[in-house]
Amino acid sequence: HGGYRTIFSHRFAKAFWGEETMGKDGSKYEDYLKSCLDAGMTKDEALSDWEVDDDNFTISAWQYHLQQMVLEKEALKYLEKCL
């Protein structure tokens, strides 16, 4: 069970997925920015919205993926999808 302890550790998750900020729904900033620009917002307005929503909307990539992996029946298959 030591391997599972490793893949579910914060240290492993940070190293594997990194600390890039993403939406709690799994969205990436680049996608959010594109949708904002398509809606007529400026890049500065989009960035401001992203930062304002930081606590409610965003999460570190490692936290998001670790949460998703915990919900999966087969954690190793989730990791495999991320390679």
mmCIF file with all atom_site columns, C-alpha atoms in Angstrom:
data_model
loop_
_atom_site.group_PDB
_atom_site.id
_atom_site.type_symbol
_atom_site.label_atom_id
_atom_site.label_alt_id
_atom_site.label_comp_id
_atom_site.label_asym_id
_atom_site.label_entity_id
_atom_site.label_seq_id
_atom_site.pdbx_PDB_ins_code
_atom_site.Cartn_x
_atom_site.Cartn_y
_atom_site.Cartn_z
_atom_site.occupancy
_atom_site.B_iso_or_equiv
_atom_site.pdbx_formal_charge
_atom_site.auth_seq_id
_atom_site.auth_comp_id
_atom_site.auth_asym_id
_atom_site.auth_atom_id
_atom_site.pdbx_PDB_model_num
ATOM 1  C CA . HIS A 1 1  ? 0.000   0.000  0.000   1.00 0.00 ? 1  HIS A CA 1
ATOM 2  C CA . GLY A 1 2  ? 3.052   2.254  0.107   1.00 0.00 ? 2  GLY A CA 1
ATOM 3  C CA . GLY A 1 3  ? 2.646   3.099  -3.580  1.00 0.00 ? 3  GLY A CA 1
ATOM 4  C CA . TYR A 1 4  ? -0.879  4.348  -3.022  1.00 0.00 ? 4  TYR A CA 1
ATOM 5  C CA . ARG A 1 5  ? 0.264   6.387  -0.047  1.00 0.00 ? 5  ARG A CA 1
ATOM 6  C CA . THR A 1 6  ? 2.789   8.022  -2.377  1.00 0.00 ? 6  THR A CA 1
ATOM 7  C CA . ILE A 1 7  ? 0.409   8.854  -5.233  1.00 0.00 ? 7  ILE A CA 1
ATOM 8  C CA . PHE A 1 8  ? -2.121  10.363 -2.835  1.00 0.00 ? 8  PHE A CA 1
ATOM 9  C CA . SER A 1 9  ? 0.470   12.526 -1.060  1.00 0.00 ? 9  SER A CA 1
ATOM 10 C CA . HIS A 1 10 ? 0.502   16.287 -1.502  1.00 0.00 ? 10 HIS A CA 1
ATOM 11 C CA . ARG A 1 11 ? 4.214   16.189 -2.266  1.00 0.00 ? 11 ARG A CA 1
ATOM 12 C CA . PHE A 1 12 ? 3.746   13.781 -5.184  1.00 0.00 ? 12 PHE A CA 1
ATOM 13 C CA . ALA A 1 13 ? 0.710   15.669 -6.490  1.00 0.00 ? 13 ALA A CA 1
ATOM 14 C CA . LYS A 1 14 ? 2.569   18.997 -6.453  1.00 0.00 ? 14 LYS A CA 1
ATOM 15 C CA . ALA A 1 15 ? 5.499   17.488 -8.339  1.00 0.00 ? 15 ALA A CA 1
ATOM 16 C CA . PHE A 1 16 ? 3.292   15.664 -10.864 1.00 0.00 ? 16 PHE A CA 1
ATOM 17 C CA . TRP A 1 17 ? 0.648   18.308 -11.659 1.00 0.00 ? 17 TRP A CA 1
ATOM 18 C CA . GLY A 1 18 ? 2.299   21.521 -10.485 1.00 0.00 ? 18 GLY A CA 1
ATOM 19 C CA . GLU A 1 19 ? 0.839   24.581 -8.846  1.00 0.00 ? 19 GLU A CA 1
ATOM 20 C CA . GLU A 1 20 ? -0.693  26.305 -11.861 1.00 0.00 ? 20 GLU A CA 1
ATOM 21 C CA . THR A 1 21 ? -3.997  27.933 -10.964 1.00 0.00 ? 21 THR A CA 1
ATOM 22 C CA . MET A 1 22 ? -7.054  26.491 -12.636 1.00 0.00 ? 22 MET A CA 1
ATOM 23 C CA . GLY A 1 23 ? -10.804 26.649 -12.204 1.00 0.00 ? 23 GLY A CA 1
ATOM 24 C CA . LYS A 1 24 ? -12.383 24.337 -9.660  1.00 0.00 ? 24 LYS A CA 1
ATOM 25 C CA . ASP A 1 25 ? -14.370 22.928 -12.585 1.00 0.00 ? 25 ASP A CA 1
ATOM 26 C CA . GLY A 1 26 ? -11.113 21.859 -14.253 1.00 0.00 ? 26 GLY A CA 1
ATOM 27 C CA . SER A 1 27 ? -10.913 24.818 -16.630 1.00 0.00 ? 27 SER A CA 1
ATOM 28 C CA . LYS A 1 28 ? -7.573  26.356 -17.483 1.00 0.00 ? 28 LYS A CA 1
ATOM 29 C CA . TYR A 1 29 ? -6.887  30.082 -17.406 1.00 0.00 ? 29 TYR A CA 1
ATOM 30 C CA . GLU A 1 30 ? -6.134  30.099 -21.137 1.00 0.00 ? 30 GLU A CA 1
ATOM 31 C CA . ASP A 1 31 ? -9.627  28.744 -21.883 1.00 0.00 ? 31 ASP A CA 1
ATOM 32 C CA . TYR A 1 32 ? -11.206 31.225 -19.475 1.00 0.00 ? 32 TYR A CA 1
ATOM 33 C CA . LEU A 1 33 ? -9.284  34.071 -21.090 1.00 0.00 ? 33 LEU A CA 1
ATOM 34 C CA . LYS A 1 34 ? -10.376 33.027 -24.585 1.00 0.00 ? 34 LYS A CA 1
ATOM 35 C CA . SER A 1 35 ? -14.038 32.922 -23.555 1.00 0.00 ? 35 SER A CA 1
ATOM 36 C CA . CYS A 1 36 ? -13.722 36.373 -21.932 1.00 0.00 ? 36 CYS A CA 1
ATOM 37 C CA . LEU A 1 37 ? -12.055 37.846 -25.008 1.00 0.00 ? 37 LEU A CA 1
ATOM 38 C CA . ASP A 1 38 ? -14.734 36.269 -27.212 1.00 0.00 ? 38 ASP A CA 1
ATOM 39 C CA . ALA A 1 39 ? -17.333 37.956 -24.980 1.00 0.00 ? 39 ALA A CA 1
ATOM 40 C CA . GLY A 1 40 ? -15.698 41.357 -25.561 1.00 0.00 ? 40 GLY A CA 1
ATOM 41 C CA . MET A 1 41 ? -13.692 41.726 -22.348 1.00 0.00 ? 41 MET A CA 1
ATOM 42 C CA . THR A 1 42 ? -10.138 43.000 -22.383 1.00 0.00 ? 42 THR A CA 1
ATOM 43 C CA . LYS A 1 43 ? -7.289  40.795 -21.184 1.00 0.00 ? 43 LYS A CA 1
ATOM 44 C CA . ASP A 1 44 ? -6.887  43.010 -18.096 1.00 0.00 ? 44 ASP A CA 1
ATOM 45 C CA . GLU A 1 45 ? -10.605 42.699 -17.254 1.00 0.00 ? 45 GLU A CA 1
ATOM 46 C CA . ALA A 1 46 ? -10.447 38.920 -17.623 1.00 0.00 ? 46 ALA A CA 1
ATOM 47 C CA . LEU A 1 47 ? -7.358  38.680 -15.405 1.00 0.00 ? 47 LEU A CA 1
ATOM 48 C CA . SER A 1 48 ? -9.005  40.910 -12.820 1.00 0.00 ? 48 SER A CA 1
ATOM 49 C CA . ASP A 1 49 ? -12.110 38.681 -12.756 1.00 0.00 ? 49 ASP A CA 1
ATOM 50 C CA . TRP A 1 50 ? -9.962  35.544 -12.470 1.00 0.00 ? 50 TRP A CA 1
ATOM 51 C CA . GLU A 1 51 ? -8.068  37.026 -9.511  1.00 0.00 ? 51 GLU A CA 1
ATOM 52 C CA . VAL A 1 52 ? -11.212 38.359 -7.794  1.00 0.00 ? 52 VAL A CA 1
ATOM 53 C CA . ASP A 1 53 ? -12.793 34.919 -7.990  1.00 0.00 ? 53 ASP A CA 1
ATOM 54 C CA . ASP A 1 54 ? -9.592  33.309 -6.737  1.00 0.00 ? 54 ASP A CA 1
ATOM 55 C CA . ASP A 1 55 ? -10.971 31.895 -3.483  1.00 0.00 ? 55 ASP A CA 1
ATOM 56 C CA . ASN A 1 56 ? -14.302 30.759 -4.884  1.00 0.00 ? 56 ASN A CA 1
ATOM 57 C CA . PHE A 1 57 ? -13.338 29.737 -8.399  1.00 0.00 ? 57 PHE A CA 1
ATOM 58 C CA . THR A 1 58 ? -9.712  28.682 -8.551  1.00 0.00 ? 58 THR A CA 1
ATOM 59 C CA . ILE A 1 59 ? -7.582  25.914 -7.146  1.00 0.00 ? 59 ILE A CA 1
ATOM 60 C CA . SER A 1 60 ? -4.022  24.700 -7.688  1.00 0.00 ? 60 SER A CA 1
ATOM 61 C CA . ALA A 1 61 ? -3.728  22.063 -10.407 1.00 0.00 ? 61 ALA A CA 1
ATOM 62 C CA . TRP A 1 62 ? -2.325  19.519 -7.960  1.00 0.00 ? 62 TRP A CA 1
ATOM 63 C CA . GLN A 1 63 ? -5.272  20.017 -5.585  1.00 0.00 ? 63 GLN A CA 1
ATOM 64 C CA . TYR A 1 64 ? -7.825  19.688 -8.379  1.00 0.00 ? 64 TYR A CA 1
ATOM 65 C CA . HIS A 1 65 ? -6.308  16.500 -9.782  1.00 0.00 ? 65 HIS A CA 1
ATOM 66 C CA . LEU A 1 66 ? -5.762  14.956 -6.358  1.00 0.00 ? 66 LEU A CA 1
ATOM 67 C CA . GLN A 1 67 ? -9.449  15.512 -5.567  1.00 0.00 ? 67 GLN A CA 1
ATOM 68 C CA . GLN A 1 68 ? -10.467 13.974 -8.890  1.00 0.00 ? 68 GLN A CA 1
ATOM 69 C CA . MET A 1 69 ? -8.163  11.009 -8.379  1.00 0.00 ? 69 MET A CA 1
ATOM 70 C CA . VAL A 1 70 ? -9.628  10.312 -4.931  1.00 0.00 ? 70 VAL A CA 1
ATOM 71 C CA . LEU A 1 71 ? -13.082 10.080 -6.525  1.00 0.00 ? 71 LEU A CA 1
ATOM 72 C CA . GLU A 1 72 ? -11.958 7.566  -9.161  1.00 0.00 ? 72 GLU A CA 1
ATOM 73 C CA . LYS A 1 73 ? -12.409 3.833  -8.610  1.00 0.00 ? 73 LYS A CA 1
ATOM 74 C CA . GLU A 1 74 ? -8.985  3.198  -10.138 1.00 0.00 ? 74 GLU A CA 1
ATOM 75 C CA . ALA A 1 75 ? -6.515  5.902  -9.172  1.00 0.00 ? 75 ALA A CA 1
ATOM 76 C CA . LEU A 1 76 ? -3.753  4.543  -11.407 1.00 0.00 ? 76 LEU A CA 1
ATOM 77 C CA . LYS A 1 77 ? -5.998  4.830  -14.470 1.00 0.00 ? 77 LYS A CA 1
ATOM 78 C CA . TYR A 1 78 ? -6.574  8.492  -13.602 1.00 0.00 ? 78 TYR A CA 1
ATOM 79 C CA . LEU A 1 79 ? -2.814  9.032  -13.428 1.00 0.00 ? 79 LEU A CA 1
ATOM 80 C CA . GLU A 1 80 ? -2.417  7.254  -16.756 1.00 0.00 ? 80 GLU A CA 1
ATOM 81 C CA . LYS A 1 81 ? -4.878  9.682  -18.394 1.00 0.00 ? 81 LYS A CA 1
ATOM 82 C CA . CYS A 1 82 ? -2.688  12.560 -17.227 1.00 0.00 ? 82 CYS A CA 1
ATOM 83 C CA . LEU A 1 83 ? 0.539   11.281 -18.776 1.00 0.00 ? 83 LEU A CA 1
#
